[in-house]
Short mmCIF file of C-alpha atoms in Angstrom, two decimals:
data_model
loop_
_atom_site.label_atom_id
_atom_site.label_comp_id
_atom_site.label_asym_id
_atom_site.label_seq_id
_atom_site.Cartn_x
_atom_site.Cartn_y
_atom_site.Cartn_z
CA UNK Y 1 13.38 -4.99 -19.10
CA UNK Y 2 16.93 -5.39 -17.56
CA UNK Y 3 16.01 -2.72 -15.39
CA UNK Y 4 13.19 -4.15 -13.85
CA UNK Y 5 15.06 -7.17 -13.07
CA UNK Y 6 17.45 -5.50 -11.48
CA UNK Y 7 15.12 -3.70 -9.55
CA UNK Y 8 13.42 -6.78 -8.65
CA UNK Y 9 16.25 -8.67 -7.65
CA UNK Y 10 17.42 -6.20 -5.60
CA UNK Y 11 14.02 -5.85 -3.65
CA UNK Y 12 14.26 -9.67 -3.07
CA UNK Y 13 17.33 -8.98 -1.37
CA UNK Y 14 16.40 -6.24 0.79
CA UNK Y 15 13.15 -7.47 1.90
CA UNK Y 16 14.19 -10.59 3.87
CA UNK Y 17 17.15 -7.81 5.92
CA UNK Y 18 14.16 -5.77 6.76
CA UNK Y 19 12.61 -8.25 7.88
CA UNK Y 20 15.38 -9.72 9.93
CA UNK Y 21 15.22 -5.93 11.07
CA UNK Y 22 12.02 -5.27 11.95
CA UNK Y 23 11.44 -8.42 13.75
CA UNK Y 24 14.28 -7.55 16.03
CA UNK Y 25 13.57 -4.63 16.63
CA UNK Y 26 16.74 -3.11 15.26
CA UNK Y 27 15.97 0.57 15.27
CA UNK Y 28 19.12 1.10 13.94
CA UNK Y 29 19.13 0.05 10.80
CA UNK Y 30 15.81 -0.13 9.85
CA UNK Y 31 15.33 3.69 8.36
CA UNK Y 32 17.97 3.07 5.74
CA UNK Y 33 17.12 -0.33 4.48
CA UNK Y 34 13.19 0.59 4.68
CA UNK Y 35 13.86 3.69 2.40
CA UNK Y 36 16.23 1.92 0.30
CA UNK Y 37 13.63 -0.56 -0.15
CA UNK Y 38 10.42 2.25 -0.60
CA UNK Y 39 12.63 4.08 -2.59
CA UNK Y 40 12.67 1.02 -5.62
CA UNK Y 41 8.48 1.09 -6.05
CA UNK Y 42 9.06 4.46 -6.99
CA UNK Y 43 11.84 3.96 -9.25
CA UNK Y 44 9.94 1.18 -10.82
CA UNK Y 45 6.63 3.25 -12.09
CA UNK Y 46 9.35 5.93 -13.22
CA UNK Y 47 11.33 3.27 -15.29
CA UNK Y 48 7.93 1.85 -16.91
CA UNK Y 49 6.41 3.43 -19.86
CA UNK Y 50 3.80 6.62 -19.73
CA UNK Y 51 1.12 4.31 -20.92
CA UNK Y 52 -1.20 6.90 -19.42
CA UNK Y 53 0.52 9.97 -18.44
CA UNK Y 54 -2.07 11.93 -15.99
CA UNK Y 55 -2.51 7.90 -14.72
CA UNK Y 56 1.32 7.84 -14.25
CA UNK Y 57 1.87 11.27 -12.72
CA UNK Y 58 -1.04 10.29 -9.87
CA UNK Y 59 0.43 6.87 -9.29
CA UNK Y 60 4.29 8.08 -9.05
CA UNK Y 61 2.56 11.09 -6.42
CA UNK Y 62 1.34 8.03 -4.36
CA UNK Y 63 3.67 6.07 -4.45
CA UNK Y 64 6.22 8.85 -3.40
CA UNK Y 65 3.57 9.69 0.00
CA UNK Y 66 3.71 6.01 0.47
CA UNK Y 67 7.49 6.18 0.94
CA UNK Y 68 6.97 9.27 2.86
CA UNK Y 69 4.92 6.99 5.37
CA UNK Y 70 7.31 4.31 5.31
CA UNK Y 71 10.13 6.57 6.37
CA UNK Y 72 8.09 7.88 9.37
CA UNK Y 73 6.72 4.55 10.56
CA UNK Y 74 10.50 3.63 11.04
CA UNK Y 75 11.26 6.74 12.76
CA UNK Y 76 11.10 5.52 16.68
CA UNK Y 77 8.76 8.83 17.83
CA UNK Y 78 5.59 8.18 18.91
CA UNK Y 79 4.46 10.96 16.56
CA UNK Y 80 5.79 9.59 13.78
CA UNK Y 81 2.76 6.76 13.49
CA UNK Y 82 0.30 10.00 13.13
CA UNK Y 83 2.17 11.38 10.53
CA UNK Y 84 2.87 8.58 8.29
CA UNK Y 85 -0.58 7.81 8.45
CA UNK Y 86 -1.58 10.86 7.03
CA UNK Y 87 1.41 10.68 4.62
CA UNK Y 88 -0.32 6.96 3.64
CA UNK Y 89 -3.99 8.76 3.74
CA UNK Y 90 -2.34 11.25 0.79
CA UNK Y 91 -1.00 8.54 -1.23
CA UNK Y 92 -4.41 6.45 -1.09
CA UNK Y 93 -6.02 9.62 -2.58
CA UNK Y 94 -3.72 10.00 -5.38
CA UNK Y 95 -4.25 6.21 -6.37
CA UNK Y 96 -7.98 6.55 -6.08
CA UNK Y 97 -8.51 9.58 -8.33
CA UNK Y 98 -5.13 7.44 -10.78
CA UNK Y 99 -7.98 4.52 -10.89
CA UNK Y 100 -11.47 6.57 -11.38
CA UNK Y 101 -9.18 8.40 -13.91
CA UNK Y 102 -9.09 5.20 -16.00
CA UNK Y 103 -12.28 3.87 -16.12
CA UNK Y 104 -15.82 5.25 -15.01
CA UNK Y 105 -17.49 3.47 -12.27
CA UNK Y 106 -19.56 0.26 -13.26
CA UNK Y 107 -21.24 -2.46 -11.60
CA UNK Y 108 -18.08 -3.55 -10.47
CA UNK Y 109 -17.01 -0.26 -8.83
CA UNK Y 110 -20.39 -1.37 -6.66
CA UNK Y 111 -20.71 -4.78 -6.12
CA UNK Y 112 -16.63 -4.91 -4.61
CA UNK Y 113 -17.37 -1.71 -2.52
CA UNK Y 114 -20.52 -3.58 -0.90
CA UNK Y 115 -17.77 -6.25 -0.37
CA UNK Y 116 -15.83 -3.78 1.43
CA UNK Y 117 -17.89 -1.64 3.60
CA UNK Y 118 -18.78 -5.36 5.52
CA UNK Y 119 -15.33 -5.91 5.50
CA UNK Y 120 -14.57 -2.57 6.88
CA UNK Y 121 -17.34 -2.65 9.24
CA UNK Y 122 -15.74 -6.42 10.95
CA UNK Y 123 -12.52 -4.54 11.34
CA UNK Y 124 -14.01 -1.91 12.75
CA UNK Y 125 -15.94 -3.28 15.35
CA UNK Y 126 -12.52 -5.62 16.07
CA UNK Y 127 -9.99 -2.50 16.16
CA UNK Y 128 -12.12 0.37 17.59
CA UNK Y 129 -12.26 -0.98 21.42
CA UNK Y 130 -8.36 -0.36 21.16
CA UNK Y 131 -8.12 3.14 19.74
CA UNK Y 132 -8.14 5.23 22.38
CA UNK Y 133 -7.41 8.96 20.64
CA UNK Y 134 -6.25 7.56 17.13
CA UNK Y 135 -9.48 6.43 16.65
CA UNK Y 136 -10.81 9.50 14.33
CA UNK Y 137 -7.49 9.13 12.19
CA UNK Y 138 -7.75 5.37 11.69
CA UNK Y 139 -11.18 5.54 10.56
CA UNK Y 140 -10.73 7.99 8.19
CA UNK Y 141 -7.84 5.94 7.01
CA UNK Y 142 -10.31 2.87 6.46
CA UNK Y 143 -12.61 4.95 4.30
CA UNK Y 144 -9.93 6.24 2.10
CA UNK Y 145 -7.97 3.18 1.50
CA UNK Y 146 -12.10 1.81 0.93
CA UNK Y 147 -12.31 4.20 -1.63
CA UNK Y 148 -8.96 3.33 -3.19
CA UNK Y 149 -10.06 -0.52 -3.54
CA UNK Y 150 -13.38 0.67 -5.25
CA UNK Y 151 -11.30 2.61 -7.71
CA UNK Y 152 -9.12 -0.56 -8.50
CA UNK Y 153 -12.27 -2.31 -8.74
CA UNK Y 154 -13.17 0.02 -11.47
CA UNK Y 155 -10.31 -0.53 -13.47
CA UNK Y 156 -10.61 -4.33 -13.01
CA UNK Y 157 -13.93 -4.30 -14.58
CA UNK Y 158 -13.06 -2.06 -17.30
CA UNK Y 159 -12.68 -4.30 -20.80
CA UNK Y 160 -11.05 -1.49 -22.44
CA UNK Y 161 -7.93 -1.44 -20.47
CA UNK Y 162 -5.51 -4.04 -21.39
CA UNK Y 163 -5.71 -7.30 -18.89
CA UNK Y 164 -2.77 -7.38 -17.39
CA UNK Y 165 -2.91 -3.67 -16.17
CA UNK Y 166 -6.50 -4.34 -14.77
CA UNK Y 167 -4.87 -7.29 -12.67
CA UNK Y 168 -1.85 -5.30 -11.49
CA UNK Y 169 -3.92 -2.80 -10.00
CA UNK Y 170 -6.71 -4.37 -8.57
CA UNK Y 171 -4.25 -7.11 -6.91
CA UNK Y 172 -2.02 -4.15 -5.99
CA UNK Y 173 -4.54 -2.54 -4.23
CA UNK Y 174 -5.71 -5.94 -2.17
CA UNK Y 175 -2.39 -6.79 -0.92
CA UNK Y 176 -2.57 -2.87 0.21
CA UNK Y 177 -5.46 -3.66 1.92
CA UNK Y 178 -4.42 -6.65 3.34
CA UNK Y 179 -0.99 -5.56 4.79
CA UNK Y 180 -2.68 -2.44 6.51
CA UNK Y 181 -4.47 -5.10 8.38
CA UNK Y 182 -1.08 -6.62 10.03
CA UNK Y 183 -0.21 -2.94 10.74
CA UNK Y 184 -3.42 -2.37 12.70
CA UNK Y 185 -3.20 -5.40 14.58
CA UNK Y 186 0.44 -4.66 15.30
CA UNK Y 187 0.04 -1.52 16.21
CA UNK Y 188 -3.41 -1.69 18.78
CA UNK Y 189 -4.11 -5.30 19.14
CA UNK Y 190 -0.90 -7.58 19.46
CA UNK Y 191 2.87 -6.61 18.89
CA UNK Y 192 4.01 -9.53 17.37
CA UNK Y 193 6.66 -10.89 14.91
CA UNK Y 194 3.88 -12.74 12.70
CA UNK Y 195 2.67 -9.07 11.57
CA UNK Y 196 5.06 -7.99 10.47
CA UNK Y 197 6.65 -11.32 8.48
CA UNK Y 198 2.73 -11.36 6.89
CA UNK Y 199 2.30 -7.70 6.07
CA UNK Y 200 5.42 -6.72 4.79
CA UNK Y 201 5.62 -8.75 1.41
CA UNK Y 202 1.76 -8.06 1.06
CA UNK Y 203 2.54 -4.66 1.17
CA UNK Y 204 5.92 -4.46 -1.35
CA UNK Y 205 3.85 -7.29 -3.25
CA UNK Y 206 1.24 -4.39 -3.66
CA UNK Y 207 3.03 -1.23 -4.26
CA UNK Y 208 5.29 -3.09 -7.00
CA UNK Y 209 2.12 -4.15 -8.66
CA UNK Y 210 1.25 -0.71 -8.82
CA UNK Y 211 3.79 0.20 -9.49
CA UNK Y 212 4.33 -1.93 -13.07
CA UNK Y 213 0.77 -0.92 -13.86
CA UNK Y 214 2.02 2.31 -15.06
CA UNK Y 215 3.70 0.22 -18.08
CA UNK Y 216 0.21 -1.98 -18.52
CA UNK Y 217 -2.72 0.23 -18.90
CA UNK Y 218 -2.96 1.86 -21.96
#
């Protein structure tokens, strides 16, 4: 327990320096406190308990590409975006088969995905005029991180699983969701400040959540 405080307190205080650094722009600095920062979600689902261990080895693989994207979107290189979204597309796989590895699908696996293919389809009419050549890789990206949201669905509508766990992960996965919206819009519609100040804490919001769920599901 005094371990997850610690880790918690420490991402308070490096979240509000990376944002001070990413919303000036300081190239500079931000690889070292984004890692630092990445680096913590992973640490956390190690420092949980196994509840699940096949659940825990996917999730910690995820969460590990996740900080593999987060290193290259700080990286200045115009190639970099590219491959942290593949890096991102990885980790989405790992938490989908984590979540359909914990519960079988059920009528809440379908009536959320229904929820999210029209919410998918909106942002895809709204992003795809601004693609240009990404526009094969960002799609591919929505149906993944689709499918990972239907997984978390799954486990939220599993009884079996204990509450808590069920919440952890399906929240996790939303803030995901959400926060990859501010990184769209940031990166094809509007550079802007408010992005990243939105999608940042949904983002660490969700891959903490995740994160702890390692600890809450069995």
């Amino acid at each position: 327990m005094s371990i997850n405080i610690g880790i918690i307190v420490l991402a308070a205080l490096l979240l509000p320096i990376l944002l001070f650094v990413e919303t000036r722009e300081k190239r500079k600095g931000l690889v070292p406190v984004k890692t630092s920062l990445s680096l913590l979600f992973v640490l956390t689902a190690v420092g949980q308990p196994h509840a699940d261990p096949a659940y825990y080895a996917l999730l910690l693989l995820g969460l590990i590409f996740c900080l593999g994207g987060d290193v290259c979107l700080a990286l200045p290189q115009p190639s970099m975006f590219l491959m942290g979204l593949i890096s991102f597309f990885i980790g989405h796989i790992f938490y989908a088969v984590g979540f359909f590895h914990l519960s079988s699908v059920s009528v809440w696996t379908l009536a959320i995905t229904i929820c999210f293919l029209f919410i998918g389809a909106g942002i895809t009419i709204w992003l795809v005029p601004h693609l240009g050549p990404m526009k094969g890789p960002v799609l591919a990206y929505m149906g993944v991180i689709t499918l990972m949201v239907s997984g978390a669905a799954t486990v939220l509508g599993d009884s079996a699983l204990p509450l808590r766990g069920r919440i952890f992960v399906f929240l996790g996965a939303l803030c995901f969701y959400g926060s990859d919206v501010f990184v769209a819009r940031d990166r094809f519609i509007k550079k802007q400040a408010l992005n990243r100040l939105l999608g940042l804490p949904l983002y660490y919001t969700g891959q903490f959540l995740l994160a702890f769920s390692v600890g809450f599901v069995g």
